[in-house]
Every structure is written in structure tokens, then in C-alpha cells.
Amino acid sequence: MILVGITDTKDILLVQAYLLLKQRNINCDEVHYIRTSDTQIKEDILEFWKVNNVNIYISKLPNHGIYRSEKEYFESEDIFLNWYRSIADTSDQCMVFLGGGNKVHASALQKSAFLFGASDVFHMLYDGNRDTEPKSIQEVEIALLNRKILFFSLGAQQAWPAITNLNIKKENLGDIIRSISSNISSRTINAINEYPFESLGLLPANAVHWLMQPLHQGEDAHWISSLPKIELHCHLGGFAVSDNSLNHVRDASTGIAPPLKAISFPPNWPLPKYNVSLIQYMHFGDNNGSYILKDLGCLECQISLLYDHLMDQNIRYAEIRCSPFNYVSKKYNAYDILQFIKDVFDKKMAYSDSSNKRWCHVNLIIIGTRFLSGDTTSIENHIHLTIQSESNSSIHGRCRIVGIDLAGYENIATRPALFESYFEPIHRAGIAITVHAGENDEAEGIWQAVFKLNARRIGHGLNLYQNQDLLKSIVNRKIGIEMCPFANYQIKGYTPMLTSLDTYPLLKYLEAGARVTVNTDNIGISSASLSDNFMLLAKLNPGITRLQILQLIRNGLEQAFIDVVLKNRLLKIFNEDIFDIIFNLEFNTKGT
């Protein structure tokens, strides 16, 4: 057998891989690896290979494997492909170790094994504290003896005859292979299982099997909490509505906070036995919102507490909805309030960066509320404010307005088509639109939101199932559906609520290919975090899998109103974090 790998200065990893394979009765008499360091190999390592009669063949990468551009990476990938092809004439003899070097190197090595074949591709994991990882041959042997070094197989790789049979010159190898593999992928893309995050394809088979099992109501709470998440439908005024959080906000008042209103939640809240009306639901937040947030001390505290909550929930990107005109006073106009909200979020983001904490990027969505009276003042004012703010926005501010929401009560008299002309300036300003639709109105409200207001996302969309043709349009247009399980359950009522026989439609939408996302709506009113909302799906949609939970998170990333630079940055973080979280789960590290 031939051991194939890559490393920087940690040649001990190849020794560890060699001895781990030997422990599994796999003997390698050759070791081929790429070494990215110019330092000398330690004498004891060289002596080890000599004593064990193992021939070692070492290759190098230009610039020590450091890439400054996509072009340099592809040049390095070509080196990997040519190098691997030269030693893989008998690919069924190659044991490929992916653990050395960095993730980009491992990706290139895995691609080489995938294209030219391998007897096995594997990872190693040390089952102990990082500080006690073996650093010498003797420590490796002791760790192996104590079963502290674990083997994770990704399985054998069958070579692609379409590639291995080609007579390709070295200088053309990379470009031709990339072209061929792209063509093959484009022909078979609908016939293969696509994972929500690309890094999941690197997981061991037992981890993928675990992901395909149903979400478990109790056991998966910690897993859900640890996942990086996206929040796209969260109202600023619905956060601190009771208990300690409300007390903190009230204590931050620059004057005398208004008296508390006597408000009580229904029995068994947040999972009541009977649903409440939308008006009742909003009444539960009457101690917050415009009632106290006109005071900038209260407003700042509310924003600060909300941001800290987002951080605690591992939310890496959030779009927070607000209505600045609701908070105006004699001292401050709506533009002042909006700038204040943006500034506070900017300060919180800057502090997270400077303290090396995990950061959460926050942008804003401005709410235009429709009323049964026909008063359009809120809509007109907030549209004008949105355009004015974005046209004067400082390039230094991180918190930006990225969309506007047509909210408020829905019925025939307030359907989106009635406001079509109002939103034309928003379209011309390049600002995204989301619309509360299909929550209290029929599917016609959703149709008008899509085809009259060109909405990129739909808030709730609970009655979309009434029109299957419209659902097809939603899928084809890749329009997002912002669902909020706790709020939807509390207001509309779904099984297992005693009075309902209706099944929550999220899973049906997801299986139809719709870009469904999971959100909170009003964290304080619903008394539920984003993690709680994900976990509730185990009750509302029994059988929903962990893999589908990850698809919901990916949908959030795809539907966010963000530029491609931030999206790619977040995608990289999500791929790495989700892979690490799943790979390090106890069931996996113990090899069960």
C-alpha cells in the first residue's frame, strides 16, 4: 500500500497515519506527500522511516502553498493533480490522508483522489485535549495503544475512466479536468443528492446517516443552539415585553418610564392550548414598542439587549424590522431615530469585532403598516424615509437599510395591489421588498405581493398551499417564505393544538422546493428564541430531518438581502462551523 498525504512542519502526522493504518493491518511500504515547509525534517522521523523500510517521496508547492489569488490556487491544484496522477497508476493501493496542511490543500487532495481513485480516503482524530496531542513518535505509539487516535473513513474512490484514459499533457491537465468534470456535473446535477452546505460532503457516512434522521424534540436542542443561524423576520419592538428584559429597558429611561400595563399571557404560553387573534397577540407587547422606545435610553438598551440575544443564539446575520416614525418625539424626527438605531447596532458590531467575539452582522428592514381605515401615511412616510436614508447613507456604517416590509393586517381591503404605485420609487432605488401575505388573508394576497409588488420574500405565507400553481411560481422565482413557527402556531393554531386539524405547511413547502426560512417574528411576545422555533418543528412537522433543518438555514443565507461579498464570507463561515459541529459530535468521535 501507498500512504498519500500533505503536511507543513508536522511530519509526525504522517507517522501517526502510517502507524494507525498498521494497527488496522494495513501495511504501507511507500509514503508520498507534499510538504509546504522549508524546514528540515527531524532526524527521528527520518530514522523511523528507515527502520521500518519505508520509502518516502516528498514534493513541494510554490510559495509554500500560500495562495493570493484564484489563479494561484488553480496553478497549485494542477500540481496536485499531476502529482497524484503520477503515483496513482494503481489507485486501489493508495490510502489518502486528508488531515495535514490546510483545508484548501485537503480539498485539492480529495479532488485528486476523487478523480483518479483511491483505496480509501480518511481522516484521523485525537480523542483528548488538544494540549495533550502526541508530538513525538513515542507519544503517538502510546496514544494508539490507548485507542486515542480514531480513524474516519470516507470510503474508496472509483477513478473516472473519462479522465484516467485521456492522454493529457501536464500543462493542460487542470483546465481539461475542470472542464470535463463541470460538464459531467451539469448533466447529472438533478440526479444526485445535493447537500445544503458543500462541506457536508466531507463527513463520514455515519454522520450523514445521522443527519438524515428526524429532528428529535429533546436530544437535538444543544445541536440546534450551537449551529450558526440566519434571522430574516424579527421585529425590534417585539423583543423586551416582559420580565427582566423589560425591566432593564425601563430602567434605562432618561426620564420617568410610563406605568406598566396589566398584561397577562394565556395559560401554557408559549404553547397555548388555543390560538389567539393577531390583535390579541400584538396586545401582549403593549408595554414595549412605541410605548417606551420614544425614549432614546430605552431604545438604546432594547437594541443592545437584542444584539446580545442574537449573539447568544449564534445568529451570524440578522435583518431587524423597525418603524422609526413610531418613535418620533418633539426632540427627534424619524431620520434621527433611524440614524440612532443604525449607530447603536454599528457600535455593537464594532465591539464584537474588537473583542474577538463571534460577530453578528445586522441590517434593517423598514416597516410600512397598512390599516383597515385606509390611512396610507405610515407606508408613504416610511418609503420616503427609506429612500432618503439610503441616498444619504455613510459608506462607513455597517448597518444598512436593505429592504422595506409591507406589514399590518391583511384582508381584501388591504391587499398589496392597492399599494402598487406607492412602491415604484423603492424599485427604482434598488431596495428589496418583503410583504406580510397569506397569514390572515387568502393566497390571493400572496399572488398580488409577487406579481404586483415584485416581492422578493413573503412574510408567513401560511395560505400559500391554497394555490398550487402559485406555489410553483414561488419555487421557480426563488422567492423566500419567512415562516415563524411559534408565532404561526400561537396565532393560527396547528396540530398538535387541541382545536386544530391543520398541519403546519412548512415541510410541504420545503419538499416542493420553496426557499422557506425559519424566523422569530417577535421574540418577546412569542417567548421563543430562534433555536426554540427550529425545535418546535419536531412537533409541528414530525419527521422533518436534521438535514432539512440545515436546508432551512441555507435558505436563510440565500434569501438574505445582502451583497455577494458578505454572502460569500458568511457561506465560508457556515460551511466550516457546521462541518466542525457535526464532525465533533460525540456519536461521531466515538466511532459509533
Coordinates of C-alpha atoms in Angstrom, one line a residue:
M1 CA 0.0 0.0 0.0
I2 CA 1.0 3.6 -0.6
L3 CA 0.2 6.3 2.0
V4 CA -0.6 9.7 0.4
G5 CA -0.9 12.9 2.3
I6 CA 0.2 16.5 2.8
T7 CA 1.7 18.4 5.8
D8 CA 3.5 21.6 6.7
T9 CA 6.1 21.0 9.5
K10 CA 4.1 18.3 11.3
D11 CA 5.7 15.3 9.7
I12 CA 4.6 13.4 12.8
L13 CA 1.1 13.3 11.3
L14 CA 2.3 11.0 8.5
V15 CA 4.0 8.8 11.1
Q16 CA 0.7 8.7 13.0
A17 CA -1.3 7.9 9.9
Y18 CA 1.2 5.1 9.0
L19 CA 1.0 3.5 12.5
L20 CA -2.8 3.9 12.6
L21 CA -3.1 2.0 9.3
K22 CA -0.7 -0.6 10.6
Q23 CA -2.8 -1.0 13.7
R24 CA -5.7 -1.8 11.3
N25 CA -3.5 -4.4 9.5
I26 CA -2.8 -2.1 6.5
N27 CA 0.9 -2.0 5.7
C28 CA 2.4 0.8 3.6
D29 CA 5.9 0.5 2.2
E30 CA 5.8 3.9 0.4
V31 CA 4.8 7.3 1.7
H32 CA 4.2 10.1 -0.9
Y33 CA 3.4 13.5 0.5
I34 CA 3.6 17.2 -0.3
R35 CA 5.4 19.3 2.3
T36 CA 4.8 23.0 2.4
S37 CA 7.6 23.9 4.8
D38 CA 11.3 24.5 4.0
T39 CA 12.4 23.4 7.5
Q40 CA 14.4 20.3 7.9
I41 CA 12.7 17.0 8.7
K42 CA 13.6 15.9 12.2
E43 CA 16.2 13.1 12.4
D44 CA 14.0 10.8 14.5
I45 CA 11.3 11.0 11.7
L46 CA 13.8 10.1 9.0
E47 CA 15.2 7.3 11.2
F48 CA 11.7 5.9 11.7
W49 CA 11.1 5.6 8.0
K50 CA 14.5 3.9 7.6
V51 CA 14.0 1.4 10.4
N52 CA 10.6 0.4 9.0
N53 CA 11.9 0.1 5.4
V54 CA 9.5 2.7 4.1
N55 CA 10.5 4.8 1.1
I56 CA 9.4 8.4 1.4
Y57 CA 8.9 10.7 -1.6
I58 CA 8.5 14.4 -0.8
S59 CA 7.2 17.1 -3.2
K60 CA 6.8 20.9 -2.8
L61 CA 4.3 23.6 -3.6
P62 CA 5.2 27.0 -4.9
N63 CA 5.1 29.8 -2.3
H64 CA 4.8 27.2 0.5
G65 CA 1.2 26.6 -0.6
I66 CA 0.1 30.1 0.2
Y67 CA -2.4 31.5 -2.4
R68 CA -3.1 35.1 -3.0
S69 CA -5.5 34.7 -5.9
E70 CA -7.8 32.2 -7.6
K71 CA -5.2 31.8 -10.4
E72 CA -2.5 30.8 -7.9
Y73 CA -4.9 28.2 -6.4
F74 CA -5.7 26.7 -9.8
E75 CA -1.9 26.5 -10.6
S76 CA -1.4 24.7 -7.3
E77 CA -4.4 22.4 -8.0
D78 CA -2.8 21.5 -11.3
I79 CA 0.4 20.4 -9.3
F80 CA -1.8 18.3 -7.0
L81 CA -3.5 16.6 -10.0
N82 CA -0.3 15.9 -11.8
W83 CA 1.5 14.7 -8.7
Y84 CA -1.3 12.4 -7.7
R85 CA -1.7 11.0 -11.2
S86 CA 2.0 10.1 -11.2
I87 CA 1.6 7.9 -8.2
A88 CA -1.9 6.6 -8.7
D89 CA -1.3 4.1 -11.6
T90 CA -2.6 1.5 -9.2
S91 CA -5.2 3.7 -7.4
D92 CA -6.5 0.8 -5.4
Q93 CA -3.2 0.8 -3.5
C94 CA -3.5 4.5 -2.3
M95 CA -4.5 5.3 1.2
V96 CA -5.2 9.1 1.2
F97 CA -4.9 11.0 4.4
L98 CA -6.7 14.4 4.4
G99 CA -5.7 15.7 7.8
G100 CA -2.5 17.6 7.0
G101 CA -2.0 21.1 5.5
N102 CA -4.9 23.5 5.4
K103 CA -8.4 23.0 4.2
V104 CA -7.7 24.2 0.7
H105 CA -4.9 21.7 0.4
A106 CA -7.1 19.0 1.7
S107 CA -9.8 19.9 -0.8
A108 CA -7.3 19.7 -3.7
L109 CA -6.0 16.3 -2.5
Q110 CA -9.5 14.9 -2.1
K111 CA -10.4 16.1 -5.6
S112 CA -7.3 14.3 -6.9
A113 CA -8.4 11.1 -5.1
F114 CA -11.9 11.5 -6.4
L115 CA -10.9 11.9 -10.0
F116 CA -8.0 9.3 -10.1
G117 CA -9.3 6.8 -7.5
A118 CA -8.1 5.7 -4.0
S119 CA -8.4 2.6 -1.9
D120 CA -9.6 4.8 0.9
V121 CA -9.7 8.5 1.9
F122 CA -9.6 9.0 5.6
H123 CA -9.3 11.5 8.5
M124 CA -7.7 11.0 11.9
L125 CA -9.0 12.5 15.2
Y126 CA -7.2 12.7 18.5
D127 CA -9.8 11.8 21.3
G128 CA -8.4 14.0 24.0
N129 CA -7.4 17.6 24.9
R130 CA -5.6 19.5 22.2
D131 CA -2.8 20.2 24.7
T132 CA -2.0 16.5 25.0
E133 CA -1.9 15.7 21.3
P134 CA 1.1 13.4 20.6
K135 CA 4.1 15.3 19.4
S136 CA 6.7 12.5 19.3
I137 CA 6.8 9.0 17.9
Q138 CA 6.7 7.5 21.4
E139 CA 3.6 9.7 22.3
V140 CA 1.9 8.5 19.1
E141 CA 2.6 4.9 19.9
I142 CA 1.2 5.4 23.5
A143 CA -1.9 7.2 22.1
L144 CA -2.5 4.4 19.6
L145 CA -2.1 1.8 22.4
N146 CA -4.8 3.6 24.4
R147 CA -7.1 3.9 21.4
K148 CA -6.9 7.7 21.5
I149 CA -6.3 8.2 17.8
L150 CA -9.5 7.5 15.8
F151 CA -9.9 6.5 12.2
F152 CA -12.6 8.0 10.0
S153 CA -13.1 6.6 6.5
L154 CA -14.7 8.5 3.7
G155 CA -14.6 5.3 1.7
A156 CA -12.9 4.1 -1.5
Q157 CA -13.0 6.4 -4.6
Q158 CA -13.5 5.0 -8.0
A159 CA -11.4 6.6 -10.7
W160 CA -13.2 8.4 -13.6
P161 CA -12.4 6.5 -16.8
A162 CA -13.4 9.6 -18.8
I163 CA -10.3 11.3 -17.2
T164 CA -7.8 8.5 -16.4
N165 CA -8.0 7.2 -20.0
L166 CA -7.2 10.6 -21.5
N167 CA -3.7 11.3 -22.7
I168 CA -3.3 14.8 -21.3
K169 CA -0.1 16.8 -21.2
K170 CA 0.8 18.1 -17.8
E171 CA 0.4 21.8 -18.7
N172 CA -3.2 21.2 -19.8
L173 CA -4.3 18.7 -17.1
G174 CA -6.1 21.1 -14.7
D175 CA -8.1 23.1 -17.3
I176 CA -9.2 20.0 -19.2
I177 CA -10.2 18.1 -16.0
R178 CA -12.2 21.1 -14.7
S179 CA -14.0 21.4 -18.0
I180 CA -14.8 17.7 -18.1
S181 CA -16.0 17.5 -14.5
S182 CA -18.1 20.6 -14.9
N183 CA -19.8 19.1 -18.0
I184 CA -20.5 15.8 -16.2
S185 CA -21.8 17.6 -13.1
S186 CA -24.1 19.8 -15.2
R187 CA -25.6 16.6 -16.8
T188 CA -26.1 14.8 -13.5
I189 CA -26.9 17.6 -11.1
N190 CA -30.6 16.7 -10.8
A191 CA -29.8 13.0 -10.2
I192 CA -27.5 13.4 -7.2
N193 CA -28.1 14.3 -3.6
E194 CA -27.1 17.9 -3.1
Y195 CA -26.3 18.8 0.5
P196 CA -27.4 22.2 1.9
F197 CA -23.7 23.0 2.7
E198 CA -20.9 21.8 0.5
S199 CA -18.7 20.8 3.4
L200 CA -21.2 18.1 4.4
G201 CA -19.9 16.0 1.6
L202 CA -16.7 15.6 3.6
L203 CA -18.4 14.0 6.5
P204 CA -18.1 10.3 7.3
A205 CA -21.0 8.1 6.3
N206 CA -22.4 7.6 9.8
A207 CA -22.6 11.4 10.3
V208 CA -24.6 11.8 7.0
H209 CA -26.8 9.0 8.1
W210 CA -27.5 10.8 11.4
L211 CA -28.3 14.0 9.5
M212 CA -31.0 12.1 7.5
Q213 CA -32.8 11.1 10.7
P214 CA -35.8 13.0 12.1
L215 CA -35.2 16.0 14.4
H216 CA -35.5 14.9 18.0
Q217 CA -37.5 17.1 20.3
G218 CA -35.2 16.8 23.3
E219 CA -31.9 15.4 22.2
D220 CA -31.2 17.9 19.5
A221 CA -31.7 21.1 21.4
H222 CA -28.0 21.6 22.1
W223 CA -27.1 20.9 18.5
I224 CA -29.7 23.4 17.2
S225 CA -28.4 26.0 19.6
S226 CA -24.8 25.5 18.5
L227 CA -25.5 25.9 14.8
P228 CA -24.8 29.2 13.1
K229 CA -28.1 30.7 12.0
I230 CA -29.8 33.5 10.0
E231 CA -32.7 35.7 11.2
L232 CA -34.7 37.4 8.5
H233 CA -38.0 38.3 10.2
C234 CA -37.6 39.9 13.6
H235 CA -39.4 43.0 14.9
L236 CA -37.4 45.4 17.1
G237 CA -40.4 46.5 19.2
G238 CA -41.4 42.9 20.0
F239 CA -38.3 42.0 21.9
A240 CA -38.3 43.0 25.6
V241 CA -42.0 42.9 26.5
S242 CA -41.9 41.3 30.0
D243 CA -39.8 40.1 32.9
N244 CA -36.2 41.1 33.4
S245 CA -35.5 42.3 29.8
L246 CA -38.4 44.8 30.0
N247 CA -37.2 45.9 33.5
H248 CA -33.7 46.6 32.0
V249 CA -35.2 48.6 29.2
R250 CA -37.4 50.6 31.5
D251 CA -34.5 51.3 33.9
A252 CA -32.6 52.8 31.0
S253 CA -35.1 55.6 30.6
T254 CA -33.7 59.1 30.5
G255 CA -36.8 60.3 32.3
I256 CA -39.7 58.6 34.0
A257 CA -40.9 55.4 32.3
P258 CA -44.7 55.2 31.8
P259 CA -46.6 52.9 34.2
L260 CA -46.7 49.2 33.3
K261 CA -50.0 48.0 31.8
A262 CA -51.6 44.9 33.3
I263 CA -50.9 42.4 30.6
S264 CA -51.0 38.6 31.1
F265 CA -50.3 35.8 28.7
P266 CA -52.7 32.9 28.1
P267 CA -52.2 29.7 30.1
N268 CA -49.4 27.4 28.9
W269 CA -47.8 30.2 26.9
P270 CA -45.7 29.9 24.6
L271 CA -47.6 26.7 23.6
P272 CA -51.2 27.5 24.4
K273 CA -54.0 25.0 24.0
Y274 CA -56.0 27.6 22.0
N275 CA -54.8 30.1 19.4
V276 CA -55.2 33.9 19.8
S277 CA -56.1 36.5 17.2
L278 CA -53.4 38.7 15.7
I279 CA -54.8 41.7 17.6
Q280 CA -54.6 39.8 20.9
Y281 CA -51.1 38.7 20.0
M282 CA -49.9 42.2 19.4
H283 CA -51.6 43.4 22.6
F284 CA -49.1 41.2 24.6
G285 CA -46.4 43.6 23.5
D286 CA -48.1 46.8 24.7
N287 CA -45.5 47.5 27.4
N288 CA -42.9 48.0 24.7
G289 CA -42.6 49.4 21.2
S290 CA -43.7 53.0 20.8
Y291 CA -45.0 53.0 24.4
I292 CA -41.4 53.4 25.8
L293 CA -39.0 53.4 22.8
K294 CA -39.6 57.1 22.1
D295 CA -37.1 57.5 25.0
L296 CA -33.6 57.0 23.5
G297 CA -32.2 55.5 26.7
C298 CA -34.9 52.8 26.4
L299 CA -34.3 52.4 22.7
E300 CA -30.6 52.0 23.1
C301 CA -31.0 49.4 25.8
Q302 CA -33.5 47.5 23.7
I303 CA -31.2 47.4 20.7
S304 CA -28.2 46.4 22.9
L305 CA -30.2 43.5 24.6
L306 CA -31.5 42.3 21.3
Y307 CA -28.0 42.2 19.8
D308 CA -26.7 40.3 22.8
H309 CA -29.5 37.8 22.3
L310 CA -28.6 37.4 18.6
M311 CA -25.0 36.6 19.6
D312 CA -26.2 34.1 22.3
Q313 CA -28.2 32.4 19.7
N314 CA -25.2 32.1 17.3
I315 CA -27.1 34.2 14.7
R316 CA -24.4 35.4 12.3
Y317 CA -26.7 37.7 10.2
A318 CA -30.0 39.3 11.1
E319 CA -32.4 41.7 9.4
I320 CA -34.3 43.6 12.1
R321 CA -37.6 45.3 11.3
C322 CA -38.5 48.7 12.7
S323 CA -40.9 51.6 12.2
P324 CA -38.9 54.8 13.1
F325 CA -41.9 57.1 12.8
N326 CA -43.4 55.2 15.7
Y327 CA -40.6 56.6 17.9
V328 CA -40.5 60.2 17.0
S329 CA -40.8 62.9 19.6
K330 CA -40.5 66.7 20.0
K331 CA -36.7 66.2 20.2
Y332 CA -36.1 63.7 17.4
N333 CA -37.6 63.2 14.0
A334 CA -37.8 59.8 12.1
Y335 CA -34.5 60.3 10.4
D336 CA -32.8 61.0 13.7
I337 CA -34.3 57.9 15.2
L338 CA -33.3 55.7 12.2
Q339 CA -29.7 57.0 12.3
F340 CA -29.6 56.4 16.1
I341 CA -30.8 52.7 15.6
K342 CA -28.1 52.2 12.9
D343 CA -25.4 53.8 15.1
V344 CA -26.2 51.6 18.1
F345 CA -26.1 48.4 16.0
D346 CA -22.8 49.6 14.5
K347 CA -21.3 50.1 17.9
K348 CA -22.4 46.6 19.0
M349 CA -20.9 45.1 15.9
A350 CA -17.6 47.0 16.3
Y351 CA -17.3 45.9 19.9
S352 CA -17.8 42.2 18.9
D353 CA -15.1 42.6 16.3
S354 CA -12.6 44.3 18.6
S355 CA -13.2 41.8 21.5
N356 CA -12.7 38.9 19.1
K357 CA -16.2 37.6 19.8
R358 CA -18.3 35.9 17.2
W359 CA -19.9 38.8 15.4
C360 CA -23.4 39.1 14.1
H361 CA -24.0 41.5 11.1
V362 CA -27.3 43.4 11.4
N363 CA -29.1 45.2 8.7
L364 CA -32.5 46.9 8.9
I365 CA -35.9 46.5 7.2
I366 CA -38.2 49.4 7.4
I367 CA -41.9 48.7 8.1
G368 CA -44.8 50.4 6.3
T369 CA -48.0 49.5 8.0
R370 CA -51.4 49.2 6.3
F371 CA -54.6 50.0 8.2
L372 CA -58.2 48.9 7.8
S373 CA -59.1 52.6 7.8
G374 CA -57.3 53.1 4.5
D375 CA -54.8 55.5 6.0
T376 CA -51.5 55.2 4.0
T377 CA -49.5 57.7 5.9
S378 CA -47.3 55.1 7.5
I379 CA -46.5 53.5 4.2
E380 CA -45.7 56.8 2.4
N381 CA -43.6 58.2 5.3
H382 CA -41.5 55.0 5.7
I383 CA -41.0 54.7 1.9
H384 CA -39.7 58.2 1.8
L385 CA -37.6 57.7 4.8
T386 CA -36.0 54.6 3.4
I387 CA -35.1 56.2 0.1
Q388 CA -33.8 59.4 1.8
S389 CA -31.7 57.4 4.3
E390 CA -30.1 55.1 1.7
S391 CA -29.3 58.0 -0.6
N392 CA -27.5 59.8 2.2
S393 CA -26.1 56.7 3.9
S394 CA -22.5 56.9 5.1
I395 CA -20.2 54.4 3.4
H396 CA -18.6 53.8 6.9
G397 CA -21.7 52.4 8.5
R398 CA -22.1 48.6 8.5
C399 CA -25.7 48.6 9.5
R400 CA -27.7 49.5 6.4
I401 CA -31.3 49.5 5.2
V402 CA -31.7 46.6 2.9
G403 CA -35.4 46.3 2.5
I404 CA -38.9 47.5 3.2
D405 CA -41.8 45.5 4.6
L406 CA -45.5 46.0 3.8
A407 CA -47.0 44.8 7.1
G408 CA -50.2 45.3 9.0
Y409 CA -53.5 43.5 9.0
E410 CA -54.4 41.7 5.8
N411 CA -57.8 41.3 4.2
I412 CA -59.4 42.1 0.8
A413 CA -59.4 45.9 1.6
T414 CA -55.6 45.9 2.2
R415 CA -54.2 43.6 -0.4
P416 CA -50.8 44.5 -2.0
A417 CA -52.2 45.6 -5.4
L418 CA -53.7 48.6 -3.8
F419 CA -50.2 49.9 -3.0
E420 CA -48.5 49.2 -6.3
S421 CA -47.9 52.8 -7.2
Y422 CA -46.5 53.6 -3.8
F423 CA -43.6 51.1 -4.1
E424 CA -42.4 52.2 -7.5
P425 CA -39.8 54.5 -6.0
I426 CA -38.5 51.6 -3.9
H427 CA -37.9 49.5 -7.0
R428 CA -36.2 52.4 -8.7
A429 CA -33.9 52.8 -5.7
G430 CA -32.9 49.1 -5.9
I431 CA -34.3 48.3 -2.5
A432 CA -35.8 44.9 -1.8
I433 CA -39.4 44.3 -0.8
T434 CA -40.9 41.8 1.5
V435 CA -44.6 41.6 2.2
H436 CA -46.7 40.1 5.0
A437 CA -49.1 38.0 3.0
G438 CA -51.1 34.8 3.3
E439 CA -51.1 34.9 7.1
N440 CA -54.7 36.3 7.6
D441 CA -55.6 36.6 4.0
E442 CA -56.1 34.0 1.3
A443 CA -53.5 33.0 -1.3
E444 CA -54.6 35.9 -3.5
G445 CA -52.8 38.3 -1.2
I446 CA -49.6 36.3 -1.9
W447 CA -50.2 36.4 -5.6
Q448 CA -50.5 40.2 -5.6
A449 CA -47.4 40.6 -3.4
V450 CA -45.4 38.6 -6.0
F451 CA -46.9 39.9 -9.2
K452 CA -47.9 43.5 -8.2
L453 CA -45.2 44.5 -5.8
N454 CA -42.4 42.1 -7.1
A455 CA -41.8 41.0 -3.5
R456 CA -38.6 39.0 -3.1
R457 CA -39.8 37.4 0.1
I458 CA -43.2 36.7 1.7
G459 CA -43.9 37.0 5.4
H460 CA -45.5 33.9 6.8
G461 CA -47.3 32.7 3.6
L462 CA -49.4 30.3 5.6
N463 CA -52.2 30.0 3.0
L464 CA -49.9 29.5 0.0
Y465 CA -51.0 25.8 -0.1
Q466 CA -54.4 27.0 -1.3
N467 CA -52.9 27.7 -4.8
Q468 CA -50.5 25.1 -6.1
D469 CA -49.9 27.0 -9.3
L470 CA -48.8 30.0 -7.2
L471 CA -46.5 27.7 -5.2
K472 CA -44.9 26.6 -8.4
S473 CA -44.3 30.3 -9.3
I474 CA -42.8 30.9 -5.8
V475 CA -40.4 28.0 -6.3
N476 CA -39.5 28.9 -9.9
R477 CA -38.8 32.6 -8.9
K478 CA -36.8 31.5 -5.9
I479 CA -39.0 33.8 -3.6
G480 CA -38.3 33.3 0.1
I481 CA -41.1 32.4 2.6
E482 CA -40.4 33.8 6.1
M483 CA -42.1 31.4 8.4
C484 CA -42.2 31.9 12.2
P485 CA -43.2 28.6 13.8
F486 CA -44.1 29.8 17.3
A487 CA -46.0 33.0 16.2
N488 CA -47.7 31.0 13.5
Y489 CA -48.8 28.3 16.0
Q490 CA -49.9 30.9 18.5
I491 CA -52.0 33.0 16.1
K492 CA -53.3 30.4 13.5
G493 CA -53.1 27.2 15.5
Y494 CA -51.8 23.9 14.1
T495 CA -51.7 20.4 15.3
P496 CA -51.0 19.4 18.0
M497 CA -53.2 22.3 19.2
L498 CA -56.4 20.8 20.6
T499 CA -58.7 22.9 18.4
S500 CA -56.9 22.3 15.1
L501 CA -56.6 19.5 12.5
D502 CA -54.4 21.6 10.2
T503 CA -50.8 20.6 9.6
Y504 CA -48.2 23.3 9.6
P505 CA -47.3 23.8 5.9
L506 CA -43.6 24.4 6.3
L507 CA -42.5 20.9 5.4
K508 CA -44.8 20.7 2.4
Y509 CA -43.4 24.0 1.1
L510 CA -39.8 22.8 1.7
E511 CA -40.3 19.5 -0.1
A512 CA -41.9 21.4 -3.0
G513 CA -38.6 23.2 -3.4
A514 CA -39.6 26.6 -1.9
R515 CA -37.0 28.7 -0.2
V516 CA -38.5 28.5 3.3
T517 CA -36.7 30.2 6.2
V518 CA -37.3 29.9 10.0
N519 CA -37.5 33.1 12.0
T520 CA -38.8 34.5 15.3
D521 CA -41.2 37.4 14.4
N522 CA -41.5 38.8 17.9
I523 CA -39.0 37.2 20.3
G524 CA -40.5 38.6 23.5
I525 CA -44.2 38.3 22.6
S526 CA -43.8 34.7 21.4
S527 CA -41.4 34.0 24.3
A528 CA -39.3 31.9 21.9
S529 CA -35.8 32.2 20.6
L530 CA -34.7 31.2 17.0
S531 CA -33.4 27.9 18.4
D532 CA -36.8 27.3 20.0
N533 CA -38.5 28.0 16.7
F534 CA -36.4 25.4 15.0
M535 CA -37.0 22.8 17.7
L536 CA -40.8 23.4 17.6
L537 CA -40.7 21.9 14.1
A538 CA -40.2 18.5 15.6
K539 CA -43.8 18.9 17.0
L540 CA -45.4 20.8 14.1
N541 CA -43.8 18.7 11.3
P542 CA -42.9 15.3 12.8
G543 CA -40.4 13.6 10.6
I544 CA -38.5 16.7 9.5
T545 CA -34.9 15.7 9.3
R546 CA -31.8 17.3 10.6
L547 CA -30.6 17.7 7.0
Q548 CA -33.8 19.6 6.3
I549 CA -33.0 21.9 9.2
L550 CA -29.7 22.7 7.6
Q551 CA -31.5 23.3 4.3
L552 CA -33.7 25.9 6.2
I553 CA -30.6 27.6 7.4
R554 CA -29.0 27.6 3.9
N555 CA -32.3 29.1 2.6
G556 CA -31.9 31.9 5.1
L557 CA -28.5 32.7 3.7
E558 CA -29.7 32.5 0.1
Q559 CA -32.7 34.8 0.8
A560 CA -30.9 37.4 2.9
F561 CA -30.9 40.9 1.3
I562 CA -27.1 41.1 1.3
D563 CA -24.3 41.7 -1.2
V564 CA -22.2 38.9 -2.7
V565 CA -19.1 39.8 -0.6
L566 CA -20.9 39.4 2.7
K567 CA -22.8 36.3 1.5
N568 CA -19.6 34.5 0.4
R569 CA -18.0 35.4 3.7
L570 CA -20.9 34.0 5.7
L571 CA -21.1 30.9 3.4
K572 CA -17.4 30.1 4.2
I573 CA -18.1 30.5 8.0
F574 CA -21.2 28.4 7.9
N575 CA -19.5 25.6 5.9
E576 CA -16.6 25.5 8.3
D577 CA -18.7 25.8 11.5
I578 CA -21.4 23.3 10.5
F579 CA -18.8 20.7 9.4
D580 CA -16.9 21.1 12.7
I581 CA -20.0 20.9 14.9
I582 CA -21.3 17.7 13.2
F583 CA -17.9 16.1 12.9
N584 CA -17.2 16.6 16.6
L585 CA -20.5 15.3 17.9
E586 CA -20.0 12.5 20.4
F587 CA -21.6 9.8 18.3
N588 CA -19.1 10.5 15.6
T589 CA -15.9 11.0 17.6
K590 CA -16.5 7.7 19.4
G591 CA -16.9 6.0 16.0
T592 CA -20.3 4.5 16.8

